[in-house]
Amino acid sequence: MSYHHVQVGRFYVVTMLVVGFVVALAAVYIGFSGGAVPAATVALLTVPIGAAIVLVPFARLNVGVGDDGDRSGRALRWSMTFGWPAGTIPISEIAAAQIVPVTIWMGIGIHLTSRGWVWNVALGQGVQVRKRDGSSIVLGTDDADGLLAAIQGARAQR
């Protein structure tokens, strides 16, 4: 690929740290209050494991523009932490791209908004890609200028 960028969502990292800290405090409290009750121990382990299962898969957004050498050719590709969920738009289907703000009203994660589908792990900026069929997608990134330049460069090489 000619462009590849990974953004780590601070929200997810901070949330995991807070959950871990609270669980550690609770464990210390139970330890000093006469020993752990089996049900309390199970509950303490369930909270961080459950939070990790929910948060870790969506903590990173990988975005790339270029040719992976497969049959799909030049494309804009994105995926979350483990490569799924993911998406691809062939460069030939991109009608336009622009930098847009990604505000609290758009939220964090993968969801449908008035600007189309939004994929992000943080607030700040994103690149809105409008496809030839009229649909749009916003990819949140902390390198909006670089992503936009990569998309425009790939479109110019068609």
PDB file of N, CA and C in Angstrom, residues 4-98:
ATOM      1  N   HIS A   4      -0.644   3.924   4.723  1.00  0.00           N
ATOM      2  CA  HIS A   4      -1.216   3.118   5.795  1.00  0.00           C
ATOM      3  C   HIS A   4      -1.075   3.892   7.091  1.00  0.00           C
ATOM      4  N   HIS A   5      -2.156   3.961   7.860  1.00  0.00           N
ATOM      5  CA  HIS A   5      -2.122   4.682   9.126  1.00  0.00           C
ATOM      6  C   HIS A   5      -2.984   3.937  10.139  1.00  0.00           C
ATOM      7  N   VAL A   6      -2.515   3.884  11.370  1.00  0.00           N
ATOM      8  CA  VAL A   6      -3.260   3.265  12.463  1.00  0.00           C
ATOM      9  C   VAL A   6      -3.485   4.323  13.534  1.00  0.00           C
ATOM     10  N   GLN A   7      -4.731   4.481  13.923  1.00  0.00           N
ATOM     11  CA  GLN A   7      -5.050   5.395  15.008  1.00  0.00           C
ATOM     12  C   GLN A   7      -5.555   4.583  16.187  1.00  0.00           C
ATOM     13  N   VAL A   8      -5.011   4.849  17.358  1.00  0.00           N
ATOM     14  CA  VAL A   8      -5.445   4.194  18.589  1.00  0.00           C
ATOM     15  C   VAL A   8      -6.393   5.141  19.309  1.00  0.00           C
ATOM     16  N   GLY A   9      -7.538   4.628  19.704  1.00  0.00           N
ATOM     17  CA  GLY A   9      -8.534   5.445  20.399  1.00  0.00           C
ATOM     18  C   GLY A   9      -8.197   5.602  21.863  1.00  0.00           C
ATOM     19  N   ARG A  10      -7.887   6.802  22.273  1.00  0.00           N
ATOM     20  CA  ARG A  10      -7.550   7.071  23.674  1.00  0.00           C
ATOM     21  C   ARG A  10      -8.726   6.769  24.596  1.00  0.00           C
ATOM     22  N   PHE A  11      -9.941   7.025  24.105  1.00  0.00           N
ATOM     23  CA  PHE A  11     -11.134   6.747  24.902  1.00  0.00           C
ATOM     24  C   PHE A  11     -11.142   5.291  25.368  1.00  0.00           C
ATOM     25  N   TYR A  12     -10.858   4.389  24.462  1.00  0.00           N
ATOM     26  CA  TYR A  12     -10.870   2.967  24.772  1.00  0.00           C
ATOM     27  C   TYR A  12      -9.749   2.607  25.749  1.00  0.00           C
ATOM     28  N   VAL A  13      -8.575   3.167  25.539  1.00  0.00           N
ATOM     29  CA  VAL A  13      -7.435   2.882  26.417  1.00  0.00           C
ATOM     30  C   VAL A  13      -7.707   3.418  27.814  1.00  0.00           C
ATOM     31  N   VAL A  14      -8.188   4.653  27.915  1.00  0.00           N
ATOM     32  CA  VAL A  14      -8.472   5.251  29.223  1.00  0.00           C
ATOM     33  C   VAL A  14      -9.574   4.465  29.932  1.00  0.00           C
ATOM     34  N   THR A  15     -10.603   4.073  29.192  1.00  0.00           N
ATOM     35  CA  THR A  15     -11.687   3.295  29.800  1.00  0.00           C
ATOM     36  C   THR A  15     -11.165   1.988  30.368  1.00  0.00           C
ATOM     37  N   MET A  16     -10.304   1.302  29.614  1.00  0.00           N
ATOM     38  CA  MET A  16      -9.736   0.053  30.110  1.00  0.00           C
ATOM     39  C   MET A  16      -8.881   0.293  31.355  1.00  0.00           C
ATOM     40  N   LEU A  17      -8.116   1.380  31.375  1.00  0.00           N
ATOM     41  CA  LEU A  17      -7.292   1.689  32.545  1.00  0.00           C
ATOM     42  C   LEU A  17      -8.159   1.989  33.764  1.00  0.00           C
ATOM     43  N   VAL A  18      -9.229   2.752  33.565  1.00  0.00           N
ATOM     44  CA  VAL A  18     -10.125   3.086  34.677  1.00  0.00           C
ATOM     45  C   VAL A  18     -10.788   1.825  35.211  1.00  0.00           C
ATOM     46  N   VAL A  19     -11.298   0.984  34.319  1.00  0.00           N
ATOM     47  CA  VAL A  19     -11.933  -0.264  34.756  1.00  0.00           C
ATOM     48  C   VAL A  19     -10.925  -1.120  35.525  1.00  0.00           C
ATOM     49  N   GLY A  20      -9.713  -1.246  35.013  1.00  0.00           N
ATOM     50  CA  GLY A  20      -8.680  -2.028  35.692  1.00  0.00           C
ATOM     51  C   GLY A  20      -8.352  -1.467  37.063  1.00  0.00           C
ATOM     52  N   PHE A  21      -8.261  -0.134  37.163  1.00  0.00           N
ATOM     53  CA  PHE A  21      -7.954   0.516  38.432  1.00  0.00           C
ATOM     54  C   PHE A  21      -9.065   0.274  39.451  1.00  0.00           C
ATOM     55  N   VAL A  22     -10.310   0.424  39.024  1.00  0.00           N
ATOM     56  CA  VAL A  22     -11.443   0.210  39.927  1.00  0.00           C
ATOM     57  C   VAL A  22     -11.477  -1.244  40.401  1.00  0.00           C
ATOM     58  N   VAL A  23     -11.234  -2.170  39.508  1.00  0.00           N
ATOM     59  CA  VAL A  23     -11.220  -3.582  39.882  1.00  0.00           C
ATOM     60  C   VAL A  23     -10.083  -3.863  40.863  1.00  0.00           C
ATOM     61  N   ALA A  24      -8.916  -3.269  40.627  1.00  0.00           N
ATOM     62  CA  ALA A  24      -7.786  -3.458  41.547  1.00  0.00           C
ATOM     63  C   ALA A  24      -8.116  -2.908  42.937  1.00  0.00           C
ATOM     64  N   LEU A  25      -8.738  -1.723  42.996  1.00  0.00           N
ATOM     65  CA  LEU A  25      -9.135  -1.161  44.291  1.00  0.00           C
ATOM     66  C   LEU A  25     -10.145  -2.064  44.991  1.00  0.00           C
ATOM     67  N   ALA A  26     -11.098  -2.569  44.247  1.00  0.00           N
ATOM     68  CA  ALA A  26     -12.104  -3.452  44.839  1.00  0.00           C
ATOM     69  C   ALA A  26     -11.447  -4.736  45.357  1.00  0.00           C
ATOM     70  N   ALA A  27     -10.499  -5.263  44.610  1.00  0.00           N
ATOM     71  CA  ALA A  27      -9.803  -6.487  45.041  1.00  0.00           C
ATOM     72  C   ALA A  27      -9.026  -6.245  46.331  1.00  0.00           C
ATOM     73  N   VAL A  28      -8.356  -5.099  46.416  1.00  0.00           N
ATOM     74  CA  VAL A  28      -7.610  -4.757  47.635  1.00  0.00           C
ATOM     75  C   VAL A  28      -8.577  -4.611  48.805  1.00  0.00           C
ATOM     76  N   TYR A  29      -9.697  -3.940  48.590  1.00  0.00           N
ATOM     77  CA  TYR A  29     -10.698  -3.761  49.648  1.00  0.00           C
ATOM     78  C   TYR A  29     -11.209  -5.113  50.148  1.00  0.00           C
ATOM     79  N   ILE A  30     -11.563  -6.005  49.225  1.00  0.00           N
ATOM     80  CA  ILE A  30     -12.053  -7.323  49.620  1.00  0.00           C
ATOM     81  C   ILE A  30     -10.965  -8.094  50.360  1.00  0.00           C
ATOM     82  N   GLY A  31      -9.728  -7.966  49.895  1.00  0.00           N
ATOM     83  CA  GLY A  31      -8.618  -8.653  50.550  1.00  0.00           C
ATOM     84  C   GLY A  31      -8.416  -8.207  51.977  1.00  0.00           C
ATOM     85  N   PHE A  32      -8.560  -6.888  52.227  1.00  0.00           N
ATOM     86  CA  PHE A  32      -8.360  -6.357  53.578  1.00  0.00           C
ATOM     87  C   PHE A  32      -9.599  -6.491  54.453  1.00  0.00           C
ATOM     88  N   SER A  33     -10.728  -6.831  53.860  1.00  0.00           N
ATOM     89  CA  SER A  33     -11.953  -6.917  54.664  1.00  0.00           C
ATOM     90  C   SER A  33     -12.281  -8.351  55.074  1.00  0.00           C
ATOM     91  N   GLY A  34     -11.302  -9.214  55.047  1.00  0.00           N
ATOM     92  CA  GLY A  34     -11.526 -10.560  55.554  1.00  0.00           C
ATOM     93  C   GLY A  34     -11.543 -11.648  54.501  1.00  0.00           C
ATOM     94  N   GLY A  35     -11.084 -11.358  53.314  1.00  0.00           N
ATOM     95  CA  GLY A  35     -11.027 -12.400  52.280  1.00  0.00           C
ATOM     96  C   GLY A  35     -12.108 -12.234  51.237  1.00  0.00           C
ATOM     97  N   ALA A  36     -11.826 -12.784  50.107  1.00  0.00           N
ATOM     98  CA  ALA A  36     -12.738 -12.651  48.976  1.00  0.00           C
ATOM     99  C   ALA A  36     -13.846 -13.692  49.051  1.00  0.00           C
ATOM    100  N   VAL A  37     -15.025 -13.234  48.813  1.00  0.00           N
ATOM    101  CA  VAL A  37     -16.171 -14.121  48.669  1.00  0.00           C
ATOM    102  C   VAL A  37     -16.127 -14.643  47.232  1.00  0.00           C
ATOM    103  N   PRO A  38     -16.324 -15.914  46.995  1.00  0.00           N
ATOM    104  CA  PRO A  38     -16.229 -16.449  45.629  1.00  0.00           C
ATOM    105  C   PRO A  38     -17.072 -15.679  44.609  1.00  0.00           C
ATOM    106  N   ALA A  39     -18.283 -15.301  44.954  1.00  0.00           N
ATOM    107  CA  ALA A  39     -19.135 -14.567  44.012  1.00  0.00           C
ATOM    108  C   ALA A  39     -18.530 -13.201  43.694  1.00  0.00           C
ATOM    109  N   ALA A  40     -17.954 -12.545  44.697  1.00  0.00           N
ATOM    110  CA  ALA A  40     -17.339 -11.242  44.475  1.00  0.00           C
ATOM    111  C   ALA A  40     -16.110 -11.371  43.581  1.00  0.00           C
ATOM    112  N   THR A  41     -15.357 -12.432  43.763  1.00  0.00           N
ATOM    113  CA  THR A  41     -14.177 -12.666  42.934  1.00  0.00           C
ATOM    114  C   THR A  41     -14.579 -12.872  41.478  1.00  0.00           C
ATOM    115  N   VAL A  42     -15.608 -13.668  41.264  1.00  0.00           N
ATOM    116  CA  VAL A  42     -16.094 -13.901  39.905  1.00  0.00           C
ATOM    117  C   VAL A  42     -16.566 -12.584  39.285  1.00  0.00           C
ATOM    118  N   ALA A  43     -17.275 -11.784  40.059  1.00  0.00           N
ATOM    119  CA  ALA A  43     -17.765 -10.494  39.552  1.00  0.00           C
ATOM    120  C   ALA A  43     -16.602  -9.574  39.204  1.00  0.00           C
ATOM    121  N   LEU A  44     -15.562  -9.555  40.043  1.00  0.00           N
ATOM    122  CA  LEU A  44     -14.414  -8.701  39.779  1.00  0.00           C
ATOM    123  C   LEU A  44     -13.682  -9.111  38.504  1.00  0.00           C
ATOM    124  N   LEU A  45     -13.629 -10.390  38.228  1.00  0.00           N
ATOM    125  CA  LEU A  45     -12.970 -10.853  37.005  1.00  0.00           C
ATOM    126  C   LEU A  45     -13.855 -10.652  35.780  1.00  0.00           C
ATOM    127  N   THR A  46     -15.154 -10.721  35.955  1.00  0.00           N
ATOM    128  CA  THR A  46     -16.085 -10.584  34.838  1.00  0.00           C
ATOM    129  C   THR A  46     -16.075  -9.165  34.266  1.00  0.00           C
ATOM    130  N   VAL A  47     -15.976  -8.159  35.118  1.00  0.00           N
ATOM    131  CA  VAL A  47     -16.022  -6.766  34.658  1.00  0.00           C
ATOM    132  C   VAL A  47     -14.875  -6.445  33.699  1.00  0.00           C
ATOM    133  N   PRO A  48     -13.608  -6.668  34.064  1.00  0.00           N
ATOM    134  CA  PRO A  48     -12.542  -6.309  33.127  1.00  0.00           C
ATOM    135  C   PRO A  48     -12.509  -7.211  31.891  1.00  0.00           C
ATOM    136  N   ILE A  49     -12.855  -8.481  32.065  1.00  0.00           N
ATOM    137  CA  ILE A  49     -12.871  -9.368  30.900  1.00  0.00           C
ATOM    138  C   ILE A  49     -13.969  -8.926  29.937  1.00  0.00           C
ATOM    139  N   GLY A  50     -15.140  -8.615  30.466  1.00  0.00           N
ATOM    140  CA  GLY A  50     -16.242  -8.126  29.625  1.00  0.00           C
ATOM    141  C   GLY A  50     -15.894  -6.814  28.945  1.00  0.00           C
ATOM    142  N   ALA A  51     -15.273  -5.893  29.683  1.00  0.00           N
ATOM    143  CA  ALA A  51     -14.868  -4.609  29.095  1.00  0.00           C
ATOM    144  C   ALA A  51     -13.837  -4.825  27.995  1.00  0.00           C
ATOM    145  N   ALA A  52     -12.897  -5.720  28.206  1.00  0.00           N
ATOM    146  CA  ALA A  52     -11.880  -6.001  27.185  1.00  0.00           C
ATOM    147  C   ALA A  52     -12.511  -6.594  25.937  1.00  0.00           C
ATOM    148  N   ILE A  53     -13.456  -7.505  26.119  1.00  0.00           N
ATOM    149  CA  ILE A  53     -14.124  -8.125  24.971  1.00  0.00           C
ATOM    150  C   ILE A  53     -14.865  -7.078  24.144  1.00  0.00           C
ATOM    151  N   VAL A  54     -15.467  -6.103  24.809  1.00  0.00           N
ATOM    152  CA  VAL A  54     -16.223  -5.068  24.115  1.00  0.00           C
ATOM    153  C   VAL A  54     -15.317  -3.979  23.531  1.00  0.00           C
ATOM    154  N   LEU A  55     -14.308  -3.553  24.273  1.00  0.00           N
ATOM    155  CA  LEU A  55     -13.520  -2.382  23.872  1.00  0.00           C
ATOM    156  C   LEU A  55     -12.322  -2.687  22.967  1.00  0.00           C
ATOM    157  N   VAL A  56     -11.575  -3.722  23.235  1.00  0.00           N
ATOM    158  CA  VAL A  56     -10.339  -3.990  22.489  1.00  0.00           C
ATOM    159  C   VAL A  56     -10.567  -4.144  20.983  1.00  0.00           C
ATOM    160  N   PRO A  57     -11.605  -4.861  20.539  1.00  0.00           N
ATOM    161  CA  PRO A  57     -11.781  -4.999  19.085  1.00  0.00           C
ATOM    162  C   PRO A  57     -12.020  -3.678  18.357  1.00  0.00           C
ATOM    163  N   PHE A  58     -12.438  -2.642  19.074  1.00  0.00           N
ATOM    164  CA  PHE A  58     -12.732  -1.358  18.446  1.00  0.00           C
ATOM    165  C   PHE A  58     -11.775  -0.256  18.880  1.00  0.00           C
ATOM    166  N   ALA A  59     -10.626  -0.609  19.414  1.00  0.00           N
ATOM    167  CA  ALA A  59      -9.686   0.374  19.947  1.00  0.00           C
ATOM    168  C   ALA A  59      -8.748   0.970  18.903  1.00  0.00           C
ATOM    169  N   ARG A  60      -8.611   0.315  17.747  1.00  0.00           N
ATOM    170  CA  ARG A  60      -7.720   0.820  16.692  1.00  0.00           C
ATOM    171  C   ARG A  60      -8.460   0.852  15.369  1.00  0.00           C
ATOM    172  N   LEU A  61      -8.150   1.890  14.576  1.00  0.00           N
ATOM    173  CA  LEU A  61      -8.693   1.980  13.225  1.00  0.00           C
ATOM    174  C   LEU A  61      -7.521   2.011  12.259  1.00  0.00           C
ATOM    175  N   ASN A  62      -7.456   1.000  11.398  1.00  0.00           N
ATOM    176  CA  ASN A  62      -6.414   0.897  10.375  1.00  0.00           C
ATOM    177  C   ASN A  62      -6.993   1.408   9.063  1.00  0.00           C
ATOM    178  N   VAL A  63      -6.295   2.329   8.413  1.00  0.00           N
ATOM    179  CA  VAL A  63      -6.759   2.871   7.130  1.00  0.00           C
ATOM    180  C   VAL A  63      -5.608   2.805   6.146  1.00  0.00           C
ATOM    181  N   GLY A  64      -5.908   2.362   4.933  1.00  0.00           N
ATOM    182  CA  GLY A  64      -4.877   2.281   3.900  1.00  0.00           C
ATOM    183  C   GLY A  64      -5.427   2.647   2.536  1.00  0.00           C
ATOM    184  N   VAL A  65      -4.559   3.185   1.705  1.00  0.00           N
ATOM    185  CA  VAL A  65      -4.903   3.512   0.324  1.00  0.00           C
ATOM    186  C   VAL A  65      -3.811   2.944  -0.552  1.00  0.00           C
ATOM    187  N   GLY A  66      -4.192   2.194  -1.566  1.00  0.00           N
ATOM    188  CA  GLY A  66      -3.191   1.659  -2.480  1.00  0.00           C
ATOM    189  C   GLY A  66      -3.588   0.323  -3.032  1.00  0.00           C
ATOM    190  N   ASP A  67      -2.597  -0.442  -3.444  1.00  0.00           N
ATOM    191  CA  ASP A  67      -2.804  -1.724  -4.081  1.00  0.00           C
ATOM    192  C   ASP A  67      -2.191  -2.812  -3.215  1.00  0.00           C
ATOM    193  N   ASP A  68      -3.014  -3.731  -2.778  1.00  0.00           N
ATOM    194  CA  ASP A  68      -2.524  -4.851  -1.964  1.00  0.00           C
ATOM    195  C   ASP A  68      -2.032  -6.008  -2.811  1.00  0.00           C
ATOM    196  N   GLY A  69      -2.141  -5.882  -4.123  1.00  0.00           N
ATOM    197  CA  GLY A  69      -1.717  -6.957  -4.991  1.00  0.00           C
ATOM    198  C   GLY A  69      -2.783  -8.011  -5.222  1.00  0.00           C
ATOM    199  N   ASP A  70      -3.970  -7.786  -4.685  1.00  0.00           N
ATOM    200  CA  ASP A  70      -5.036  -8.751  -4.936  1.00  0.00           C
ATOM    201  C   ASP A  70      -5.875  -8.319  -6.143  1.00  0.00           C
ATOM    202  N   ARG A  71      -6.926  -9.036  -6.438  1.00  0.00           N
ATOM    203  CA  ARG A  71      -7.736  -8.763  -7.621  1.00  0.00           C
ATOM    204  C   ARG A  71      -8.518  -7.460  -7.550  1.00  0.00           C
ATOM    205  N   SER A  72      -8.720  -6.907  -6.364  1.00  0.00           N
ATOM    206  CA  SER A  72      -9.537  -5.703  -6.243  1.00  0.00           C
ATOM    207  C   SER A  72      -8.802  -4.440  -6.697  1.00  0.00           C
ATOM    208  N   GLY A  73      -7.499  -4.506  -6.890  1.00  0.00           N
ATOM    209  CA  GLY A  73      -6.743  -3.352  -7.390  1.00  0.00           C
ATOM    210  C   GLY A  73      -6.612  -2.241  -6.376  1.00  0.00           C
ATOM    211  N   ARG A  74      -6.466  -1.014  -6.871  1.00  0.00           N
ATOM    212  CA  ARG A  74      -6.294   0.143  -5.989  1.00  0.00           C
ATOM    213  C   ARG A  74      -7.587   0.439  -5.250  1.00  0.00           C
ATOM    214  N   ALA A  75      -7.469   0.613  -3.932  1.00  0.00           N
ATOM    215  CA  ALA A  75      -8.666   0.816  -3.124  1.00  0.00           C
ATOM    216  C   ALA A  75      -8.340   1.532  -1.825  1.00  0.00           C
ATOM    217  N   LEU A  76      -9.378   2.082  -1.247  1.00  0.00           N
ATOM    218  CA  LEU A  76      -9.347   2.612   0.111  1.00  0.00           C
ATOM    219  C   LEU A  76      -9.849   1.470   0.994  1.00  0.00           C
ATOM    220  N   ARG A  77      -9.063   1.097   1.992  1.00  0.00           N
ATOM    221  CA  ARG A  77      -9.425  -0.007   2.875  1.00  0.00           C
ATOM    222  C   ARG A  77      -9.319   0.447   4.328  1.00  0.00           C
ATOM    223  N   TRP A  78     -10.205  -0.070   5.149  1.00  0.00           N
ATOM    224  CA  TRP A  78     -10.159   0.248   6.571  1.00  0.00           C
ATOM    225  C   TRP A  78     -10.652  -0.957   7.363  1.00  0.00           C
ATOM    226  N   SER A  79     -10.182  -1.040   8.598  1.00  0.00           N
ATOM    227  CA  SER A  79     -10.615  -2.119   9.487  1.00  0.00           C
ATOM    228  C   SER A  79     -10.345  -1.726  10.933  1.00  0.00           C
ATOM    229  N   MET A  80     -11.023  -2.421  11.819  1.00  0.00           N
ATOM    230  CA  MET A  80     -10.801  -2.198  13.245  1.00  0.00           C
ATOM    231  C   MET A  80      -9.644  -3.095  13.708  1.00  0.00           C
ATOM    232  N   THR A  81      -9.407  -3.159  14.982  1.00  0.00           N
ATOM    233  CA  THR A  81      -8.233  -3.773  15.596  1.00  0.00           C
ATOM    234  C   THR A  81      -7.795  -5.101  14.987  1.00  0.00           C
ATOM    235  N   PHE A  82      -8.691  -6.046  14.864  1.00  0.00           N
ATOM    236  CA  PHE A  82      -8.332  -7.393  14.432  1.00  0.00           C
ATOM    237  C   PHE A  82      -8.619  -7.646  12.949  1.00  0.00           C
ATOM    238  N   GLY A  83      -8.849  -6.589  12.173  1.00  0.00           N
ATOM    239  CA  GLY A  83      -9.106  -6.745  10.745  1.00  0.00           C
ATOM    240  C   GLY A  83     -10.567  -6.956  10.405  1.00  0.00           C
ATOM    241  N   TRP A  84     -11.422  -6.992  11.412  1.00  0.00           N
ATOM    242  CA  TRP A  84     -12.854  -7.091  11.207  1.00  0.00           C
ATOM    243  C   TRP A  84     -13.550  -6.369  12.329  1.00  0.00           C
ATOM    244  N   PRO A  85     -14.588  -5.643  12.104  1.00  0.00           N
ATOM    245  CA  PRO A  85     -15.195  -5.343  10.826  1.00  0.00           C
ATOM    246  C   PRO A  85     -14.272  -4.507   9.944  1.00  0.00           C
ATOM    247  N   ALA A  86     -14.565  -4.534   8.660  1.00  0.00           N
ATOM    248  CA  ALA A  86     -13.706  -3.851   7.694  1.00  0.00           C
ATOM    249  C   ALA A  86     -14.530  -3.387   6.497  1.00  0.00           C
ATOM    250  N   GLY A  87     -13.915  -2.553   5.681  1.00  0.00           N
ATOM    251  CA  GLY A  87     -14.576  -2.090   4.471  1.00  0.00           C
ATOM    252  C   GLY A  87     -13.570  -1.756   3.394  1.00  0.00           C
ATOM    253  N   THR A  88     -14.048  -1.703   2.168  1.00  0.00           N
ATOM    254  CA  THR A  88     -13.214  -1.383   1.012  1.00  0.00           C
ATOM    255  C   THR A  88     -14.033  -0.585   0.015  1.00  0.00           C
ATOM    256  N   ILE A  89     -13.411   0.423  -0.555  1.00  0.00           N
ATOM    257  CA  ILE A  89     -14.006   1.151  -1.677  1.00  0.00           C
ATOM    258  C   ILE A  89     -12.951   1.211  -2.767  1.00  0.00           C
ATOM    259  N   PRO A  90     -13.220   0.628  -3.942  1.00  0.00           N
ATOM    260  CA  PRO A  90     -12.270   0.782  -5.043  1.00  0.00           C
ATOM    261  C   PRO A  90     -12.094   2.274  -5.376  1.00  0.00           C
ATOM    262  N   ILE A  91     -10.878   2.675  -5.672  1.00  0.00           N
ATOM    263  CA  ILE A  91     -10.599   4.076  -5.982  1.00  0.00           C
ATOM    264  C   ILE A  91     -11.485   4.571  -7.121  1.00  0.00           C
ATOM    265  N   SER A  92     -11.775   3.714  -8.080  1.00  0.00           N
ATOM    266  CA  SER A  92     -12.604   4.113  -9.224  1.00  0.00           C
ATOM    267  C   SER A  92     -14.030   4.472  -8.819  1.00  0.00           C
ATOM    268  N   GLU A  93     -14.493   4.050  -7.640  1.00  0.00           N
ATOM    269  CA  GLU A  93     -15.844   4.367  -7.176  1.00  0.00           C
ATOM    270  C   GLU A  93     -15.906   5.636  -6.336  1.00  0.00           C
ATOM    271  N   ILE A  94     -14.753   6.257  -6.050  1.00  0.00           N
ATOM    272  CA  ILE A  94     -14.729   7.472  -5.226  1.00  0.00           C
ATOM    273  C   ILE A  94     -14.976   8.688  -6.111  1.00  0.00           C
ATOM    274  N   ALA A  95     -16.049   9.433  -5.793  1.00  0.00           N
ATOM    275  CA  ALA A  95     -16.388  10.637  -6.553  1.00  0.00           C
ATOM    276  C   ALA A  95     -15.718  11.869  -5.960  1.00  0.00           C
ATOM    277  N   ALA A  96     -15.601  11.925  -4.638  1.00  0.00           N
ATOM    278  CA  ALA A  96     -15.004  13.093  -3.978  1.00  0.00           C
ATOM    279  C   ALA A  96     -14.591  12.717  -2.566  1.00  0.00           C
ATOM    280  N   ALA A  97     -13.700  13.509  -2.008  1.00  0.00           N
ATOM    281  CA  ALA A  97     -13.270  13.325  -0.620  1.00  0.00           C
ATOM    282  C   ALA A  97     -12.949  14.688  -0.030  1.00  0.00           C
ATOM    283  N   GLN A  98     -13.261  14.848   1.232  1.00  0.00           N
ATOM    284  CA  GLN A  98     -12.971  16.108   1.913  1.00  0.00           C
ATOM    285  C   GLN A  98     -12.775  15.874   3.396  1.00  0.00           C
TER     286      GLN A  98
END
